mmCIF file with all atom_site columns, C-alpha atoms and ligand atoms in Angstrom:
data_model
loop_
_atom_site.group_PDB
_atom_site.id
_atom_site.type_symbol
_atom_site.label_atom_id
_atom_site.label_alt_id
_atom_site.label_comp_id
_atom_site.label_asym_id
_atom_site.label_entity_id
_atom_site.label_seq_id
_atom_site.pdbx_PDB_ins_code
_atom_site.Cartn_x
_atom_site.Cartn_y
_atom_site.Cartn_z
_atom_site.occupancy
_atom_site.B_iso_or_equiv
_atom_site.pdbx_formal_charge
_atom_site.auth_seq_id
_atom_site.auth_comp_id
_atom_site.auth_asym_id
_atom_site.auth_atom_id
_atom_site.pdbx_PDB_model_num
ATOM   1   C  CA  . UNK H 1 1   ? -0.538  16.120 19.667  1.00 95.00 ? 520 UNK H CA  1
ATOM   2   C  CA  . UNK H 1 2   ? -1.704  18.727 17.109  1.00 98.00 ? 521 UNK H CA  1
ATOM   3   C  CA  . UNK H 1 3   ? 0.649   21.537 18.249  1.00 98.00 ? 522 UNK H CA  1
ATOM   4   C  CA  . UNK H 1 4   ? 3.560   19.115 17.821  1.00 98.00 ? 523 UNK H CA  1
ATOM   5   C  CA  . UNK H 1 5   ? 2.380   17.959 14.395  1.00 98.00 ? 524 UNK H CA  1
ATOM   6   C  CA  . UNK H 1 6   ? 1.849   21.543 13.251  1.00 98.00 ? 525 UNK H CA  1
ATOM   7   C  CA  . UNK H 1 7   ? 5.359   22.383 14.455  1.00 98.00 ? 526 UNK H CA  1
ATOM   8   C  CA  . UNK H 1 8   ? 7.172   19.571 12.662  1.00 98.00 ? 527 UNK H CA  1
ATOM   9   C  CA  . UNK H 1 9   ? 5.253   20.133 9.407   1.00 98.00 ? 528 UNK H CA  1
ATOM   10  C  CA  . UNK H 1 10  ? 5.626   23.924 9.428   1.00 96.00 ? 529 UNK H CA  1
ATOM   11  C  CA  . UNK H 1 11  ? 8.616   24.085 7.092   1.00 94.00 ? 530 UNK H CA  1
ATOM   12  C  CA  . UNK H 1 12  ? 8.442   20.890 5.030   1.00 96.00 ? 531 UNK H CA  1
ATOM   13  C  CA  . UNK H 1 13  ? 6.974   21.027 1.532   1.00 96.00 ? 532 UNK H CA  1
ATOM   14  C  CA  . UNK H 1 14  ? 6.468   18.464 -1.240  1.00 98.00 ? 533 UNK H CA  1
ATOM   15  C  CA  . UNK H 1 15  ? 9.007   20.189 -3.517  1.00 98.00 ? 534 UNK H CA  1
ATOM   16  C  CA  . UNK H 1 16  ? 11.935  22.521 -2.942  1.00 97.00 ? 535 UNK H CA  1
ATOM   17  C  CA  . UNK H 1 17  ? 9.877   25.232 -4.621  1.00 95.00 ? 536 UNK H CA  1
ATOM   18  C  CA  . UNK H 1 18  ? 6.187   26.120 -4.249  1.00 95.00 ? 537 UNK H CA  1
ATOM   19  C  CA  . UNK H 1 19  ? 4.263   23.457 -6.192  1.00 96.00 ? 538 UNK H CA  1
ATOM   20  C  CA  . UNK H 1 20  ? 1.448   26.009 -6.536  1.00 95.00 ? 539 UNK H CA  1
ATOM   21  C  CA  . UNK H 1 21  ? 3.533   27.520 -9.325  1.00 95.00 ? 540 UNK H CA  1
ATOM   22  C  CA  . UNK H 1 22  ? 2.751   24.402 -11.387 1.00 95.00 ? 541 UNK H CA  1
ATOM   23  C  CA  . UNK H 1 23  ? -1.002  24.877 -11.274 1.00 94.00 ? 542 UNK H CA  1
ATOM   24  C  CA  . UNK H 1 24  ? -1.734  28.392 -9.951  1.00 93.00 ? 543 UNK H CA  1
ATOM   25  C  CA  . UNK H 1 25  ? -2.503  26.743 -6.599  1.00 93.00 ? 544 UNK H CA  1
ATOM   26  C  CA  . UNK H 1 26  ? -5.619  25.118 -7.949  1.00 93.00 ? 545 UNK H CA  1
ATOM   27  C  CA  . UNK H 1 27  ? -6.172  23.054 -4.781  1.00 93.00 ? 546 UNK H CA  1
ATOM   28  C  CA  . UNK H 1 28  ? -6.538  26.291 -2.795  1.00 93.00 ? 547 UNK H CA  1
ATOM   29  C  CA  . UNK H 1 29  ? -9.152  27.864 -5.075  1.00 89.00 ? 548 UNK H CA  1
ATOM   30  C  CA  . UNK H 1 30  ? -12.906 27.209 -5.035  1.00 84.00 ? 549 UNK H CA  1
ATOM   31  C  CA  . UNK H 1 31  ? -14.045 24.742 -7.696  1.00 83.00 ? 550 UNK H CA  1
ATOM   32  C  CA  . UNK H 1 32  ? -17.028 25.617 -9.944  1.00 82.00 ? 551 UNK H CA  1
ATOM   33  C  CA  . UNK H 1 33  ? -19.445 23.720 -7.693  1.00 84.00 ? 552 UNK H CA  1
ATOM   34  C  CA  . UNK H 1 34  ? -17.901 25.069 -4.495  1.00 83.00 ? 553 UNK H CA  1
ATOM   35  C  CA  . UNK H 1 35  ? -17.393 21.586 -3.093  1.00 86.00 ? 554 UNK H CA  1
ATOM   36  C  CA  . UNK H 1 36  ? -13.726 21.968 -2.264  1.00 90.00 ? 555 UNK H CA  1
ATOM   37  C  CA  . UNK H 1 37  ? -12.937 21.990 1.434   1.00 94.00 ? 556 UNK H CA  1
ATOM   38  C  CA  . UNK H 1 38  ? -11.265 20.141 4.237   1.00 95.00 ? 557 UNK H CA  1
ATOM   39  C  CA  . UNK H 1 39  ? -12.583 17.987 7.045   1.00 97.00 ? 558 UNK H CA  1
ATOM   40  C  CA  . UNK H 1 40  ? -10.586 18.580 10.196  1.00 98.00 ? 559 UNK H CA  1
ATOM   41  C  CA  . UNK H 1 41  ? -9.381  15.596 12.182  1.00 98.00 ? 560 UNK H CA  1
ATOM   42  C  CA  . UNK H 1 42  ? -11.068 15.057 15.579  1.00 98.00 ? 561 UNK H CA  1
ATOM   43  C  CA  . UNK H 1 43  ? -9.886  17.772 17.950  1.00 97.00 ? 562 UNK H CA  1
ATOM   44  C  CA  . UNK H 1 44  ? -7.962  19.661 15.263  1.00 98.00 ? 563 UNK H CA  1
ATOM   45  C  CA  . UNK H 1 45  ? -10.557 22.443 15.418  1.00 98.00 ? 564 UNK H CA  1
ATOM   46  C  CA  . UNK H 1 46  ? -8.874  23.549 18.660  1.00 97.00 ? 565 UNK H CA  1
ATOM   47  C  CA  . UNK H 1 47  ? -5.938  24.744 16.541  1.00 98.00 ? 566 UNK H CA  1
ATOM   48  C  CA  . UNK H 1 48  ? -8.219  27.504 15.170  1.00 97.00 ? 567 UNK H CA  1
ATOM   49  C  CA  . UNK H 1 49  ? -9.901  30.456 16.850  1.00 96.00 ? 568 UNK H CA  1
ATOM   50  C  CA  . UNK H 1 50  ? -12.986 30.281 14.631  1.00 92.00 ? 569 UNK H CA  1
ATOM   51  C  CA  . UNK H 1 51  ? -12.385 33.938 13.746  1.00 94.00 ? 570 UNK H CA  1
ATOM   52  C  CA  . UNK H 1 52  ? -10.007 33.332 10.799  1.00 96.00 ? 571 UNK H CA  1
ATOM   53  C  CA  . UNK H 1 53  ? -10.992 35.720 8.006   1.00 95.00 ? 572 UNK H CA  1
ATOM   54  C  CA  . UNK H 1 54  ? -9.741  33.266 5.355   1.00 95.00 ? 573 UNK H CA  1
ATOM   55  C  CA  . UNK H 1 55  ? -12.080 30.472 6.403   1.00 96.00 ? 574 UNK H CA  1
ATOM   56  C  CA  . UNK H 1 56  ? -15.731 29.577 6.244   1.00 95.00 ? 575 UNK H CA  1
ATOM   57  C  CA  . UNK H 1 57  ? -16.816 26.896 8.719   1.00 96.00 ? 576 UNK H CA  1
ATOM   58  C  CA  . UNK H 1 58  ? -19.605 24.357 8.457   1.00 96.00 ? 577 UNK H CA  1
ATOM   59  C  CA  . UNK H 1 59  ? -20.657 21.810 11.037  1.00 97.00 ? 578 UNK H CA  1
ATOM   60  C  CA  . UNK H 1 60  ? -21.528 18.500 9.420   1.00 98.00 ? 579 UNK H CA  1
ATOM   61  C  CA  . UNK H 1 61  ? -23.077 15.342 10.763  1.00 98.00 ? 580 UNK H CA  1
ATOM   62  C  CA  . UNK H 1 62  ? -20.725 12.379 11.015  1.00 98.00 ? 581 UNK H CA  1
ATOM   63  C  CA  . UNK H 1 63  ? -23.237 9.791  9.792   1.00 98.00 ? 582 UNK H CA  1
ATOM   64  C  CA  . UNK H 1 64  ? -24.482 11.888 6.887   1.00 97.00 ? 583 UNK H CA  1
ATOM   65  C  CA  . UNK H 1 65  ? -20.891 12.265 5.687   1.00 96.00 ? 584 UNK H CA  1
ATOM   66  C  CA  . UNK H 1 66  ? -20.088 8.565  6.232   1.00 96.00 ? 585 UNK H CA  1
ATOM   67  C  CA  . UNK H 1 67  ? -17.404 9.046  8.849   1.00 98.00 ? 586 UNK H CA  1
ATOM   68  C  CA  . UNK H 1 68  ? -16.811 6.117  11.241  1.00 98.00 ? 587 UNK H CA  1
ATOM   69  C  CA  . UNK H 1 69  ? -19.157 5.780  14.244  1.00 98.00 ? 588 UNK H CA  1
ATOM   70  C  CA  . UNK H 1 70  ? -16.204 6.380  16.590  1.00 98.00 ? 589 UNK H CA  1
ATOM   71  C  CA  . UNK H 1 71  ? -16.009 10.026 15.359  1.00 98.00 ? 590 UNK H CA  1
ATOM   72  C  CA  . UNK H 1 72  ? -17.853 12.821 17.197  1.00 98.00 ? 591 UNK H CA  1
ATOM   73  C  CA  . UNK H 1 73  ? -21.397 13.520 15.957  1.00 98.00 ? 592 UNK H CA  1
ATOM   74  C  CA  . UNK H 1 74  ? -20.326 16.966 14.782  1.00 98.00 ? 593 UNK H CA  1
ATOM   75  C  CA  . UNK H 1 75  ? -17.422 17.215 12.366  1.00 98.00 ? 594 UNK H CA  1
ATOM   76  C  CA  . UNK H 1 76  ? -15.931 20.414 11.012  1.00 98.00 ? 595 UNK H CA  1
ATOM   77  C  CA  . UNK H 1 77  ? -15.677 21.244 7.318   1.00 97.00 ? 596 UNK H CA  1
ATOM   78  C  CA  . UNK H 1 78  ? -13.698 24.335 6.356   1.00 97.00 ? 597 UNK H CA  1
ATOM   79  C  CA  . UNK H 1 79  ? -13.445 26.181 3.061   1.00 95.00 ? 598 UNK H CA  1
ATOM   80  C  CA  . UNK H 1 80  ? -10.874 28.809 2.167   1.00 94.00 ? 599 UNK H CA  1
ATOM   81  C  CA  . UNK H 1 81  ? -12.040 32.124 0.792   1.00 92.00 ? 600 UNK H CA  1
ATOM   82  C  CA  . UNK H 1 82  ? -8.519  33.492 0.469   1.00 90.00 ? 601 UNK H CA  1
ATOM   83  C  CA  . UNK H 1 83  ? -4.923  32.380 0.988   1.00 92.00 ? 602 UNK H CA  1
ATOM   84  C  CA  . UNK H 1 84  ? -4.155  31.014 4.409   1.00 94.00 ? 603 UNK H CA  1
ATOM   85  C  CA  . UNK H 1 85  ? -1.323  32.105 6.626   1.00 95.00 ? 604 UNK H CA  1
ATOM   86  C  CA  . UNK H 1 86  ? 0.967   29.147 5.926   1.00 93.00 ? 605 UNK H CA  1
ATOM   87  C  CA  . UNK H 1 87  ? 1.611   28.398 9.591   1.00 93.00 ? 606 UNK H CA  1
ATOM   88  C  CA  . UNK H 1 88  ? -2.126  27.924 10.155  1.00 96.00 ? 607 UNK H CA  1
ATOM   89  C  CA  . UNK H 1 89  ? -3.027  25.509 7.377   1.00 96.00 ? 608 UNK H CA  1
ATOM   90  C  CA  . UNK H 1 90  ? -4.677  22.280 8.498   1.00 98.00 ? 609 UNK H CA  1
ATOM   91  C  CA  . UNK H 1 91  ? -2.891  18.945 8.495   1.00 98.00 ? 610 UNK H CA  1
ATOM   92  C  CA  . UNK H 1 92  ? -4.754  17.674 5.438   1.00 97.00 ? 611 UNK H CA  1
ATOM   93  C  CA  . UNK H 1 93  ? -3.124  20.472 3.408   1.00 97.00 ? 612 UNK H CA  1
ATOM   94  C  CA  . UNK H 1 94  ? 0.285   19.784 4.892   1.00 98.00 ? 613 UNK H CA  1
ATOM   95  C  CA  . UNK H 1 95  ? 0.099   16.109 3.913   1.00 98.00 ? 614 UNK H CA  1
ATOM   96  C  CA  . UNK H 1 96  ? -1.328  16.463 0.403   1.00 97.00 ? 615 UNK H CA  1
ATOM   97  C  CA  . UNK H 1 97  ? -0.764  14.777 -2.059  1.00 98.00 ? 616 UNK H CA  1
ATOM   98  C  CA  . UNK H 1 98  ? 0.088   11.873 0.258   1.00 98.00 ? 617 UNK H CA  1
ATOM   99  C  CA  . UNK H 1 99  ? -2.535  9.716  1.922   1.00 98.00 ? 618 UNK H CA  1
ATOM   100 C  CA  . UNK H 1 100 ? -2.085  6.923  4.465   1.00 98.00 ? 619 UNK H CA  1
ATOM   101 C  CA  . UNK H 1 101 ? -3.081  3.386  3.489   1.00 97.00 ? 620 UNK H CA  1
ATOM   102 C  CA  . UNK H 1 102 ? -3.079  0.304  5.715   1.00 97.00 ? 621 UNK H CA  1
ATOM   103 C  CA  . UNK H 1 103 ? -2.652  -3.024 3.946   1.00 96.00 ? 622 UNK H CA  1
ATOM   104 C  CA  . UNK H 1 104 ? -4.614  -6.132 4.964   1.00 94.00 ? 623 UNK H CA  1
ATOM   105 C  CA  . UNK H 1 105 ? -1.299  -7.242 6.550   1.00 94.00 ? 624 UNK H CA  1
ATOM   106 C  CA  . UNK H 1 106 ? -1.500  -4.122 8.740   1.00 94.00 ? 625 UNK H CA  1
ATOM   107 C  CA  . UNK H 1 107 ? 1.380   -2.321 7.090   1.00 96.00 ? 626 UNK H CA  1
ATOM   108 C  CA  . UNK H 1 108 ? 1.257   1.476  6.826   1.00 97.00 ? 627 UNK H CA  1
ATOM   109 C  CA  . UNK H 1 109 ? 1.983   2.883  3.366   1.00 97.00 ? 628 UNK H CA  1
ATOM   110 C  CA  . UNK H 1 110 ? 1.906   6.394  2.011   1.00 98.00 ? 629 UNK H CA  1
ATOM   111 C  CA  . UNK H 1 111 ? 0.313   6.613  -1.412  1.00 98.00 ? 630 UNK H CA  1
ATOM   112 C  CA  . UNK H 1 112 ? -0.814  9.304  -3.785  1.00 97.00 ? 631 UNK H CA  1
ATOM   113 C  CA  . UNK H 1 113 ? -4.286  10.469 -2.733  1.00 96.00 ? 632 UNK H CA  1
ATOM   114 C  CA  . UNK H 1 114 ? -6.960  8.435  -4.552  1.00 95.00 ? 633 UNK H CA  1
ATOM   115 C  CA  . UNK H 1 115 ? -9.980  10.606 -3.678  1.00 92.00 ? 634 UNK H CA  1
ATOM   116 C  CA  . UNK H 1 116 ? -11.828 11.937 -6.712  1.00 89.00 ? 635 UNK H CA  1
ATOM   117 C  CA  . UNK H 1 117 ? -10.744 15.580 -6.842  1.00 89.00 ? 636 UNK H CA  1
ATOM   118 C  CA  . UNK H 1 118 ? -12.358 18.432 -8.770  1.00 88.00 ? 637 UNK H CA  1
ATOM   119 C  CA  . UNK H 1 119 ? -8.905  19.430 -10.106 1.00 91.00 ? 638 UNK H CA  1
ATOM   120 C  CA  . UNK H 1 120 ? -5.763  17.849 -11.489 1.00 93.00 ? 639 UNK H CA  1
ATOM   121 C  CA  . UNK H 1 121 ? -2.781  17.841 -9.158  1.00 96.00 ? 640 UNK H CA  1
ATOM   122 C  CA  . UNK H 1 122 ? 0.442   18.107 -11.132 1.00 97.00 ? 641 UNK H CA  1
ATOM   123 C  CA  . UNK H 1 123 ? 2.370   16.245 -8.438  1.00 97.00 ? 642 UNK H CA  1
ATOM   124 C  CA  . UNK H 1 124 ? 0.085   13.241 -8.793  1.00 97.00 ? 643 UNK H CA  1
ATOM   125 C  CA  . UNK H 1 125 ? -0.569  13.349 -12.515 1.00 95.00 ? 644 UNK H CA  1
ATOM   126 C  CA  . UNK H 1 126 ? 3.075   13.802 -13.475 1.00 96.00 ? 645 UNK H CA  1
ATOM   127 C  CA  . UNK H 1 127 ? 4.390   11.615 -10.648 1.00 96.00 ? 646 UNK H CA  1
ATOM   128 C  CA  . UNK H 1 128 ? 6.805   14.338 -9.687  1.00 97.00 ? 647 UNK H CA  1
ATOM   129 C  CA  . UNK H 1 129 ? 9.286   13.004 -7.098  1.00 98.00 ? 648 UNK H CA  1
ATOM   130 C  CA  . UNK H 1 130 ? 8.621   14.493 -3.664  1.00 98.00 ? 649 UNK H CA  1
ATOM   131 C  CA  . UNK H 1 131 ? 11.289  15.638 -1.235  1.00 98.00 ? 650 UNK H CA  1
ATOM   132 C  CA  . UNK H 1 132 ? 12.414  12.824 1.059   1.00 97.00 ? 651 UNK H CA  1
ATOM   133 C  CA  . UNK H 1 133 ? 12.132  14.959 4.214   1.00 98.00 ? 652 UNK H CA  1
ATOM   134 C  CA  . UNK H 1 134 ? 8.511   15.738 3.275   1.00 98.00 ? 653 UNK H CA  1
ATOM   135 C  CA  . UNK H 1 135 ? 7.705   12.043 2.821   1.00 98.00 ? 654 UNK H CA  1
ATOM   136 C  CA  . UNK H 1 136 ? 9.447   11.024 6.059   1.00 98.00 ? 655 UNK H CA  1
ATOM   137 C  CA  . UNK H 1 137 ? 7.742   13.787 8.041   1.00 98.00 ? 656 UNK H CA  1
ATOM   138 C  CA  . UNK H 1 138 ? 4.290   12.820 6.775   1.00 98.00 ? 657 UNK H CA  1
ATOM   139 C  CA  . UNK H 1 139 ? 5.023   9.170  7.621   1.00 98.00 ? 658 UNK H CA  1
ATOM   140 C  CA  . UNK H 1 140 ? 6.085   10.170 11.142  1.00 98.00 ? 659 UNK H CA  1
ATOM   141 C  CA  . UNK H 1 141 ? 2.903   12.214 11.565  1.00 98.00 ? 660 UNK H CA  1
ATOM   142 C  CA  . UNK H 1 142 ? 0.739   9.276  10.551  1.00 98.00 ? 661 UNK H CA  1
ATOM   143 C  CA  . UNK H 1 143 ? 2.585   6.977  12.950  1.00 97.00 ? 662 UNK H CA  1
ATOM   144 C  CA  . UNK H 1 144 ? 1.454   9.360  15.681  1.00 98.00 ? 663 UNK H CA  1
ATOM   145 C  CA  . UNK H 1 145 ? -2.050  10.091 14.328  1.00 98.00 ? 664 UNK H CA  1
ATOM   146 C  CA  . UNK H 1 146 ? -2.912  6.412  14.015  1.00 97.00 ? 665 UNK H CA  1
ATOM   147 C  CA  . UNK H 1 147 ? -2.588  6.010  17.778  1.00 97.00 ? 666 UNK H CA  1
ATOM   148 C  CA  . UNK H 1 148 ? -5.965  7.826  17.800  1.00 98.00 ? 667 UNK H CA  1
ATOM   149 C  CA  . UNK H 1 149 ? -8.542  5.043  17.297  1.00 98.00 ? 668 UNK H CA  1
ATOM   150 C  CA  . UNK H 1 150 ? -10.844 7.428  15.398  1.00 98.00 ? 669 UNK H CA  1
ATOM   151 C  CA  . UNK H 1 151 ? -8.244  8.142  12.753  1.00 98.00 ? 670 UNK H CA  1
ATOM   152 C  CA  . UNK H 1 152 ? -7.291  4.478  12.665  1.00 98.00 ? 671 UNK H CA  1
ATOM   153 C  CA  . UNK H 1 153 ? -10.951 3.623  12.001  1.00 98.00 ? 672 UNK H CA  1
ATOM   154 C  CA  . UNK H 1 154 ? -11.141 6.165  9.166   1.00 98.00 ? 673 UNK H CA  1
ATOM   155 C  CA  . UNK H 1 155 ? -7.908  5.078  7.492   1.00 98.00 ? 674 UNK H CA  1
ATOM   156 C  CA  . UNK H 1 156 ? -8.873  1.393  7.823   1.00 98.00 ? 675 UNK H CA  1
ATOM   157 C  CA  . UNK H 1 157 ? -12.223 2.135  6.167   1.00 97.00 ? 676 UNK H CA  1
ATOM   158 C  CA  . UNK H 1 158 ? -10.601 4.147  3.372   1.00 97.00 ? 677 UNK H CA  1
ATOM   159 C  CA  . UNK H 1 159 ? -8.038  1.413  2.833   1.00 97.00 ? 678 UNK H CA  1
ATOM   160 C  CA  . UNK H 1 160 ? -10.593 -1.397 2.566   1.00 96.00 ? 679 UNK H CA  1
ATOM   161 C  CA  . UNK H 1 161 ? -12.597 0.768  0.191   1.00 95.00 ? 680 UNK H CA  1
ATOM   162 C  CA  . UNK H 1 162 ? -9.486  1.176  -1.974  1.00 96.00 ? 681 UNK H CA  1
ATOM   163 C  CA  . UNK H 1 163 ? -9.012  -2.612 -1.981  1.00 94.00 ? 682 UNK H CA  1
ATOM   164 C  CA  . UNK H 1 164 ? -12.312 -2.761 -3.849  1.00 94.00 ? 683 UNK H CA  1
ATOM   165 C  CA  . UNK H 1 165 ? -12.220 0.363  -6.005  1.00 91.00 ? 684 UNK H CA  1
ATOM   166 C  CA  . UNK H 1 166 ? -8.568  1.046  -6.780  1.00 82.00 ? 685 UNK H CA  1
ATOM   167 C  CA  . UNK H 1 167 ? -6.563  -1.692 -8.437  1.00 79.00 ? 686 UNK H CA  1
ATOM   168 C  CA  . UNK H 1 168 ? -3.277  0.157  -8.571  1.00 89.00 ? 687 UNK H CA  1
ATOM   169 C  CA  . UNK H 1 169 ? -1.946  2.379  -5.804  1.00 95.00 ? 688 UNK H CA  1
ATOM   170 C  CA  . UNK H 1 170 ? 1.009   4.690  -6.295  1.00 95.00 ? 689 UNK H CA  1
ATOM   171 C  CA  . UNK H 1 171 ? 3.094   3.732  -3.262  1.00 97.00 ? 690 UNK H CA  1
ATOM   172 C  CA  . UNK H 1 172 ? 5.436   6.536  -2.227  1.00 97.00 ? 691 UNK H CA  1
ATOM   173 C  CA  . UNK H 1 173 ? 6.628   5.223  1.133   1.00 98.00 ? 692 UNK H CA  1
ATOM   174 C  CA  . UNK H 1 174 ? 6.652   2.030  3.115   1.00 94.00 ? 693 UNK H CA  1
ATOM   175 C  CA  . UNK H 1 175 ? 8.477   1.102  6.275   1.00 82.00 ? 694 UNK H CA  1
ATOM   176 C  CA  . UNK H 1 176 ? 11.980  -0.359 5.911   1.00 69.00 ? 695 UNK H CA  1
ATOM   177 C  CA  . UNK H 1 177 ? 12.047  0.570  2.249   1.00 63.00 ? 696 UNK H CA  1
HETATM 178 S  S1  . LIG T 2 .   ? -0.531  20.025 -4.276  1.00 50.37 ? 485 LIG T S1  1
HETATM 179 FE FE1 . LIG T 2 .   ? -0.972  19.653 -6.450  1.00 50.37 ? 485 LIG T FE1 1
HETATM 180 S  S2  . LIG T 2 .   ? -2.826  20.841 -6.893  1.00 50.37 ? 485 LIG T S2  1
HETATM 181 FE FE2 . LIG T 2 .   ? -1.994  21.613 -4.944  1.00 50.37 ? 485 LIG T FE2 1
HETATM 182 S  S3  . LIG T 2 .   ? -0.679  23.341 -5.479  1.00 50.37 ? 485 LIG T S3  1
HETATM 183 FE FE3 . LIG T 2 .   ? 0.657   21.524 -5.463  1.00 50.37 ? 485 LIG T FE3 1
HETATM 184 S  S4  . LIG T 2 .   ? 0.632   20.752 -7.565  1.00 50.37 ? 485 LIG T S4  1
HETATM 185 FE FE4 . LIG T 2 .   ? -1.076  22.175 -7.372  1.00 50.37 ? 485 LIG T FE4 1
HETATM 186 S  S1  . LIG T 2 .   ? -5.740  26.080 4.124   1.00 50.37 ? 486 LIG T S1  1
HETATM 187 FE FE1 . LIG T 2 .   ? -4.205  27.080 2.828   1.00 50.37 ? 486 LIG T FE1 1
HETATM 188 S  S2  . LIG T 2 .   ? -3.172  25.367 1.828   1.00 50.37 ? 486 LIG T S2  1
HETATM 189 FE FE2 . LIG T 2 .   ? -5.111  24.581 2.587   1.00 50.37 ? 486 LIG T FE2 1
HETATM 190 S  S3  . LIG T 2 .   ? -6.589  24.796 0.913   1.00 50.37 ? 486 LIG T S3  1
HETATM 191 FE FE3 . LIG T 2 .   ? -6.728  26.649 2.196   1.00 50.37 ? 486 LIG T FE3 1
HETATM 192 S  S4  . LIG T 2 .   ? -5.388  28.137 1.218   1.00 50.37 ? 486 LIG T S4  1
HETATM 193 FE FE4 . LIG T 2 .   ? -4.814  26.100 0.444   1.00 50.37 ? 486 LIG T FE4 1
#
């Protein structure tokens, strides 16, 4: 699954130009508290050799980080210490700033990420329209990823949490729109 997802997301980008030009790629740079990083999806670690000189790896405990019980005990958190080779970036980077959301009626939406971030994303803050092929590709990826019960559990949990904590979602895509 991951080789296919990496392949179809290799060339698609949120904008026609590099959105990093809007913010000096702030989402790729360490924040003052060095909290910025990415949790890999279950099994995604196999897409990496572990020897990448642009990455620092940490093994975290699923329960301590409040991931669903269906996830493996050990989850992988990576931080970038320099620019990545584009073709190697993890899925979370390829999808940003879109996040999947499942409604109580079981409908998949793509929304602007609602996680509290230690930076301002110009795409989110200025509601800059994203390329349609980017949106459609991310939606297709999530259709596939959600066949993995562990990711479904995580996205369900995140979605129910948003029901409580986020009144207004910025919906970017929904089926049959
Ligand atoms: S995704 Fe947002 S924060 Fe990251 S480089 Fe693009 S505009 Fe900047
Ligand atoms: S993997 Fe690449 S795109 Fe993702 S945060 Fe690191 S440098 Fe940025």
